[in-house]
Short mmCIF file of C-alpha atoms and ligand atoms in Angstrom, two decimals:
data_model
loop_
_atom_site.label_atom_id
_atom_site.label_comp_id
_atom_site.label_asym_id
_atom_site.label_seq_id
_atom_site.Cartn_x
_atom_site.Cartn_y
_atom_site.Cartn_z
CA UNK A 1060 13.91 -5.70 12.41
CA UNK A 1061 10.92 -3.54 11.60
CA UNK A 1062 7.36 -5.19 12.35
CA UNK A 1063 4.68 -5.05 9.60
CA UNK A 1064 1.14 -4.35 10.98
CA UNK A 1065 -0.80 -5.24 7.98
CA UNK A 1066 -4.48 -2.77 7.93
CA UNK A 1067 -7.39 -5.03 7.07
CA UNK A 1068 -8.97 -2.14 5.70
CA UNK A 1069 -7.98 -3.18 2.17
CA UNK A 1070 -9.15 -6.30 3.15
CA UNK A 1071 -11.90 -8.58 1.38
CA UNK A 1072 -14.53 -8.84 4.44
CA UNK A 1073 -16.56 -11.10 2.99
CA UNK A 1074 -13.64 -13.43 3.39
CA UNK A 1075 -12.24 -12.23 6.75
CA UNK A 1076 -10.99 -15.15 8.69
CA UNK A 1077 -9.25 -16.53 5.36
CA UNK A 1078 -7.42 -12.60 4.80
CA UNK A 1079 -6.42 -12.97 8.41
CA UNK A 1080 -4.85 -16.38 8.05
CA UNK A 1081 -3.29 -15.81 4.86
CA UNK A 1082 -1.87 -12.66 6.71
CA UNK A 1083 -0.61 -14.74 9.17
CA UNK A 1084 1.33 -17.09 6.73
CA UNK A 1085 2.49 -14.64 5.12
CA UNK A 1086 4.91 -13.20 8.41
CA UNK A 1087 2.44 -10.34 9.19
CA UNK A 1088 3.65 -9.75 12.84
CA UNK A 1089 -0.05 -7.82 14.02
CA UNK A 1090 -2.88 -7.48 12.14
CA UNK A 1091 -3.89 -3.35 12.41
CA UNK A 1092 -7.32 -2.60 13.08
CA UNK A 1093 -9.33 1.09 11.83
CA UNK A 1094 -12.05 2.10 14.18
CA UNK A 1095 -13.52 4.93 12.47
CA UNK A 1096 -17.04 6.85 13.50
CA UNK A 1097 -18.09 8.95 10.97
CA UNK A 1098 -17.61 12.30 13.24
CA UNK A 1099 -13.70 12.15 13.70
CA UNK A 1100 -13.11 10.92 10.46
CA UNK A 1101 -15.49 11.40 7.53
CA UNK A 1102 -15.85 7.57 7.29
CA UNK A 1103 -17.61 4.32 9.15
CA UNK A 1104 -15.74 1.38 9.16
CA UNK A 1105 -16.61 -1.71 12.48
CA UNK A 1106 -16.47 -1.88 16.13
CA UNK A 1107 -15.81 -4.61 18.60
CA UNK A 1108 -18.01 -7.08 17.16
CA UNK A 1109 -15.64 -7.73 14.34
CA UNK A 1110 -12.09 -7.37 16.88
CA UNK A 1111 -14.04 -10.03 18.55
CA UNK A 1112 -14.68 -11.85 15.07
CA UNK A 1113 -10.85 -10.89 14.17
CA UNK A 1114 -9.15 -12.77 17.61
CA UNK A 1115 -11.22 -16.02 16.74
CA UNK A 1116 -9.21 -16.34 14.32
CA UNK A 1117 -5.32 -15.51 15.21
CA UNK A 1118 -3.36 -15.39 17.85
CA UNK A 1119 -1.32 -12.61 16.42
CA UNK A 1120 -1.43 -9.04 18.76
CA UNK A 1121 -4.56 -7.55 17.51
CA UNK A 1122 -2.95 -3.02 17.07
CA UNK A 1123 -6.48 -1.78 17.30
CA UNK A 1124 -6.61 2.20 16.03
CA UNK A 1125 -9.43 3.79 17.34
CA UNK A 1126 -10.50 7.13 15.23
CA UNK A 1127 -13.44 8.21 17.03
CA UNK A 1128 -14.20 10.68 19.06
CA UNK A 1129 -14.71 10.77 22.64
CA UNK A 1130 -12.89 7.23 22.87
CA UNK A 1131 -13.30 7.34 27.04
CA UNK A 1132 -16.50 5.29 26.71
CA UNK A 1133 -15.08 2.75 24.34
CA UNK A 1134 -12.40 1.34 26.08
CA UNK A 1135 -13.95 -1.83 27.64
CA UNK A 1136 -15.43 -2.72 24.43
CA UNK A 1137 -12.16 -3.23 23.36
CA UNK A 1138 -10.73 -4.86 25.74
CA UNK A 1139 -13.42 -7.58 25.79
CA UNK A 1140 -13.15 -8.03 22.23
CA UNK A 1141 -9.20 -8.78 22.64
CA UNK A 1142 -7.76 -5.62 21.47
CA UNK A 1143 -3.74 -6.13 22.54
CA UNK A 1144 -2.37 -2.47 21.60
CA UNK A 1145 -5.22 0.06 21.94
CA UNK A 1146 -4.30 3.57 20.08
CA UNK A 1147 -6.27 6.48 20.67
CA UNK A 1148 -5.78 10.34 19.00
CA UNK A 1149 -4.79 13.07 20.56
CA UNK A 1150 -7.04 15.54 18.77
CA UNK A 1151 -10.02 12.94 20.35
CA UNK A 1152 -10.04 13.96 23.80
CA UNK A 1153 -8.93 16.49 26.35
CA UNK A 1154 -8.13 13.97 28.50
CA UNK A 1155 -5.52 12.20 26.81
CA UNK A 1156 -3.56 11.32 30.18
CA UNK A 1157 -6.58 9.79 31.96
CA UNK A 1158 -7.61 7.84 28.65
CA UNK A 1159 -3.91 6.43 28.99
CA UNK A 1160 -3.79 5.12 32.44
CA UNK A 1161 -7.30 3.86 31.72
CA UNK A 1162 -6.28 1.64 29.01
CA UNK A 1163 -3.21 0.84 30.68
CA UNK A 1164 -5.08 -0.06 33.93
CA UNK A 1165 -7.38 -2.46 31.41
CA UNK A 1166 -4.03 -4.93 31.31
CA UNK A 1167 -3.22 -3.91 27.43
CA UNK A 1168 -0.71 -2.10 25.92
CA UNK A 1169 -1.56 2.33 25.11
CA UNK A 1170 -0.96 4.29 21.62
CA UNK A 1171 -0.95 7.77 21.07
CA UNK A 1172 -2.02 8.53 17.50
CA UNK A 1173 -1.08 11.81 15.92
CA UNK A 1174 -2.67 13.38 12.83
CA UNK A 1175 -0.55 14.74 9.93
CA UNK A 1176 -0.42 18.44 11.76
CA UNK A 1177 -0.68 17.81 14.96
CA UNK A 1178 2.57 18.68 17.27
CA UNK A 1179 4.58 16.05 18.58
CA UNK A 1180 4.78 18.36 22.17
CA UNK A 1181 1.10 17.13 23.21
CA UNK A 1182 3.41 13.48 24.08
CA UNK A 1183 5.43 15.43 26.40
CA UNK A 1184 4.09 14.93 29.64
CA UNK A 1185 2.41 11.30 28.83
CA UNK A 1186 5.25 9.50 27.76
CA UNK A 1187 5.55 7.11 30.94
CA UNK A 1188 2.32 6.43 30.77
CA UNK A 1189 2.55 5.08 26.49
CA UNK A 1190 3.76 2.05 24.80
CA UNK A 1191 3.35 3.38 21.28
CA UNK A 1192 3.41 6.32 19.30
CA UNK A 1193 1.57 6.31 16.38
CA UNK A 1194 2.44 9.14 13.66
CA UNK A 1195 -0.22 9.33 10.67
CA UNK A 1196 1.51 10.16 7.73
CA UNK A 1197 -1.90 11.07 5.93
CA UNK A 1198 -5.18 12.73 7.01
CA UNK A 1199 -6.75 9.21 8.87
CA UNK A 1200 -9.87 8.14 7.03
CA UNK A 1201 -9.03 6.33 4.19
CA UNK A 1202 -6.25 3.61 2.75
CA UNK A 1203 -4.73 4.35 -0.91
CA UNK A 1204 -3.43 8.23 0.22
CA UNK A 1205 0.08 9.37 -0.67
CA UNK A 1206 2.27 9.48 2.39
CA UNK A 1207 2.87 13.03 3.67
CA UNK A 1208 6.87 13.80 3.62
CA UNK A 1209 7.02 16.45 6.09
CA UNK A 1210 5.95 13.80 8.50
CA UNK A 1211 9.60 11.88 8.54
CA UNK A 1212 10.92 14.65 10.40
CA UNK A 1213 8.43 14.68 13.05
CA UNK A 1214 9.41 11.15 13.70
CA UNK A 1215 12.71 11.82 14.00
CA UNK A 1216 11.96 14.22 15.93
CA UNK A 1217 10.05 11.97 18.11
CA UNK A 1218 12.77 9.25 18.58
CA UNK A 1219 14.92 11.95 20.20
CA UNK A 1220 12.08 12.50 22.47
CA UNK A 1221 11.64 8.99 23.79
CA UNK A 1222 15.26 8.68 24.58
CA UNK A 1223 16.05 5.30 26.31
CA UNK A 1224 11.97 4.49 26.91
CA UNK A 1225 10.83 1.60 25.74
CA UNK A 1226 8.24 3.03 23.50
CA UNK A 1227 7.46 1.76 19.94
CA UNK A 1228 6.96 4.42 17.00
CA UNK A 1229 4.64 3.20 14.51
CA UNK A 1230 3.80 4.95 11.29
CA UNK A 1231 0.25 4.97 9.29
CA UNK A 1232 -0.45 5.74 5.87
CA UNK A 1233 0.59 6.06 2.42
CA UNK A 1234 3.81 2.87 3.00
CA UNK A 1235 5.23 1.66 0.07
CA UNK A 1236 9.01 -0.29 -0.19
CA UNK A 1237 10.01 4.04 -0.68
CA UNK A 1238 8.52 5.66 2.36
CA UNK A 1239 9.08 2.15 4.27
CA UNK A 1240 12.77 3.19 3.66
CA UNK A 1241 12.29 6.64 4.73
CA UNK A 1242 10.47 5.90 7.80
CA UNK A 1243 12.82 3.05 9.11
CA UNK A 1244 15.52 5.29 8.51
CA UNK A 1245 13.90 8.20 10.70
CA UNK A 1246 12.97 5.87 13.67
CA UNK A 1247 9.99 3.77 12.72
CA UNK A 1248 10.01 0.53 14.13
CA UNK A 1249 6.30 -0.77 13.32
CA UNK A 1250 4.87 0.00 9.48
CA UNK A 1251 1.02 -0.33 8.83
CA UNK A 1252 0.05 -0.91 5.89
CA UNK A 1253 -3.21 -1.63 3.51
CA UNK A 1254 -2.73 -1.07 0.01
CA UNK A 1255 1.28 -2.17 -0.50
CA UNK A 1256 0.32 -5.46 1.27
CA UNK A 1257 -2.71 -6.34 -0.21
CA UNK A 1258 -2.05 -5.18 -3.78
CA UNK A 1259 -1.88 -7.83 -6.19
CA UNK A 1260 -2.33 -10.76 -3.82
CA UNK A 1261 1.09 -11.65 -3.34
CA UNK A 1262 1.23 -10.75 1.13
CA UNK A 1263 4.23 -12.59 1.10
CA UNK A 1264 5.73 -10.69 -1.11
CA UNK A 1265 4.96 -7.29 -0.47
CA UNK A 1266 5.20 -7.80 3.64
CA UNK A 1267 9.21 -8.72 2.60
CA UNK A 1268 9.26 -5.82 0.46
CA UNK A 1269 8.18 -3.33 2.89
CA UNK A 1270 10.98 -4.82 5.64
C1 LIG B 1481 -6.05 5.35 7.50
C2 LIG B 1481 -5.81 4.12 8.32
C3 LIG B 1481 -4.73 3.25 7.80
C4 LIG B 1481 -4.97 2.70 6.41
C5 LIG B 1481 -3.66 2.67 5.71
O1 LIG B 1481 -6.90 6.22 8.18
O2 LIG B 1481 -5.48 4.46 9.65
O3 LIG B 1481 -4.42 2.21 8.70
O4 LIG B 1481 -5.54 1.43 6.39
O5 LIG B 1481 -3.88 2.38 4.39
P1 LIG B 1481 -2.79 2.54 3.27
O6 LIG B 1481 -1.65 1.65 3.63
O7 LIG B 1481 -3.51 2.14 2.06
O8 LIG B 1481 -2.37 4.00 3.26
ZN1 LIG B 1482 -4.74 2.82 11.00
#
């Protein structure tokens, strides 16, 4: 069965650990974290004070998705705030092997992310080294955007790649019960999501319509 990674990012953070544990009853299997800069994306969201804040409060895997630039440095944060899956983009550093084994030598689990045009080839020659492949299905930055279709082939496309590894795909951006459809049917096997879950107030609901 497809996991749901639900993005706090539509979250209310003045009420954090009560979003979290209502996440949690709800059958979210991760909670999704967005690390974003201001230089790699156009918008500033935390850093590992509140992944710290976050794992206080669950003991769900903490998917932390880092969009920053120059992630190298960051690493350790993250790992001492309890990040369990750390993702990092491609387009973020020229080292994107090194950044791998350095995450992977931290004791957690490494995600490639991959912007909307951004060729699935850069995986190639890291695959043994990742646990997760992340394909954006909008420009990162912001929740509410409408998915981008041409992305369901790339993920496909991806899933042939992997062959028998044991690497999870996980898609970001724009899911809604459609493109959850779509993407499950072209490989996906983990579904962030902001705005379907937290719309209305019903997690419950929406998590079970999005499986
Ligand atoms: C976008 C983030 C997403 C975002 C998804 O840059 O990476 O995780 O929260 O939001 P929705 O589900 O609203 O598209
Ligand atoms: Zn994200």
């Amino acid at each position: 069965m497809v996991l749901i990674a639900p993005s706090i990012l539509s979250a209310d953070f003045a009420h954090l650990e009560d979003e979290i544990k209502a996440l949690e009853k709800a059958g979210a299997d991760m909670i999704h974290l967005d690390v974003m800069d201001g230089h790699f994306v156009p918008n500033l969201t935390f850093g590992a004070t509140i992944v710290k804040a976050v794992r206080k409060c669950t003991k769900l895997p903490l998917d932390v998705h880092l969009m920053v630039e120059n992630p190298e440095n960051m690493i350790e944060w993250f790992k001492n705030a309890g990040a369990d899956i750390l993702t990092v983009h491609a387009e973020a550093t020229t080292h994107l092997d090194g950044i791998l084994e350095k995450i992977k030598s931290c004791g957690i689990k490494a995600g490639v992310a991959l912007n909307p045009s951004t060729d699935e080839d850069v995986l190639k020659y890291v695959l043994d080294k990742t646990d997760l492949i992340m394909v954006m299905t909008v420009n990162p930055g912001f929740g509410g955007q409408t998915f981008i279709d041409t992305c369901l082939d790339k993920i496909a496309r991806i899933k042939k790649m992997i062959k028998g590894r044991k690497i999870l795909i996980e898609v970001d951006g724009g899911i809604n019960p459609m493109t959850a459809e779509e993407s499950i049917g072209a490989g996906a096997d983990i579904l962030v999501a902001g705005t379907a879950i937290f719309k209305g107030g019903n997690y419950k609901k929406n998590i079970e319509s999005l499986r």
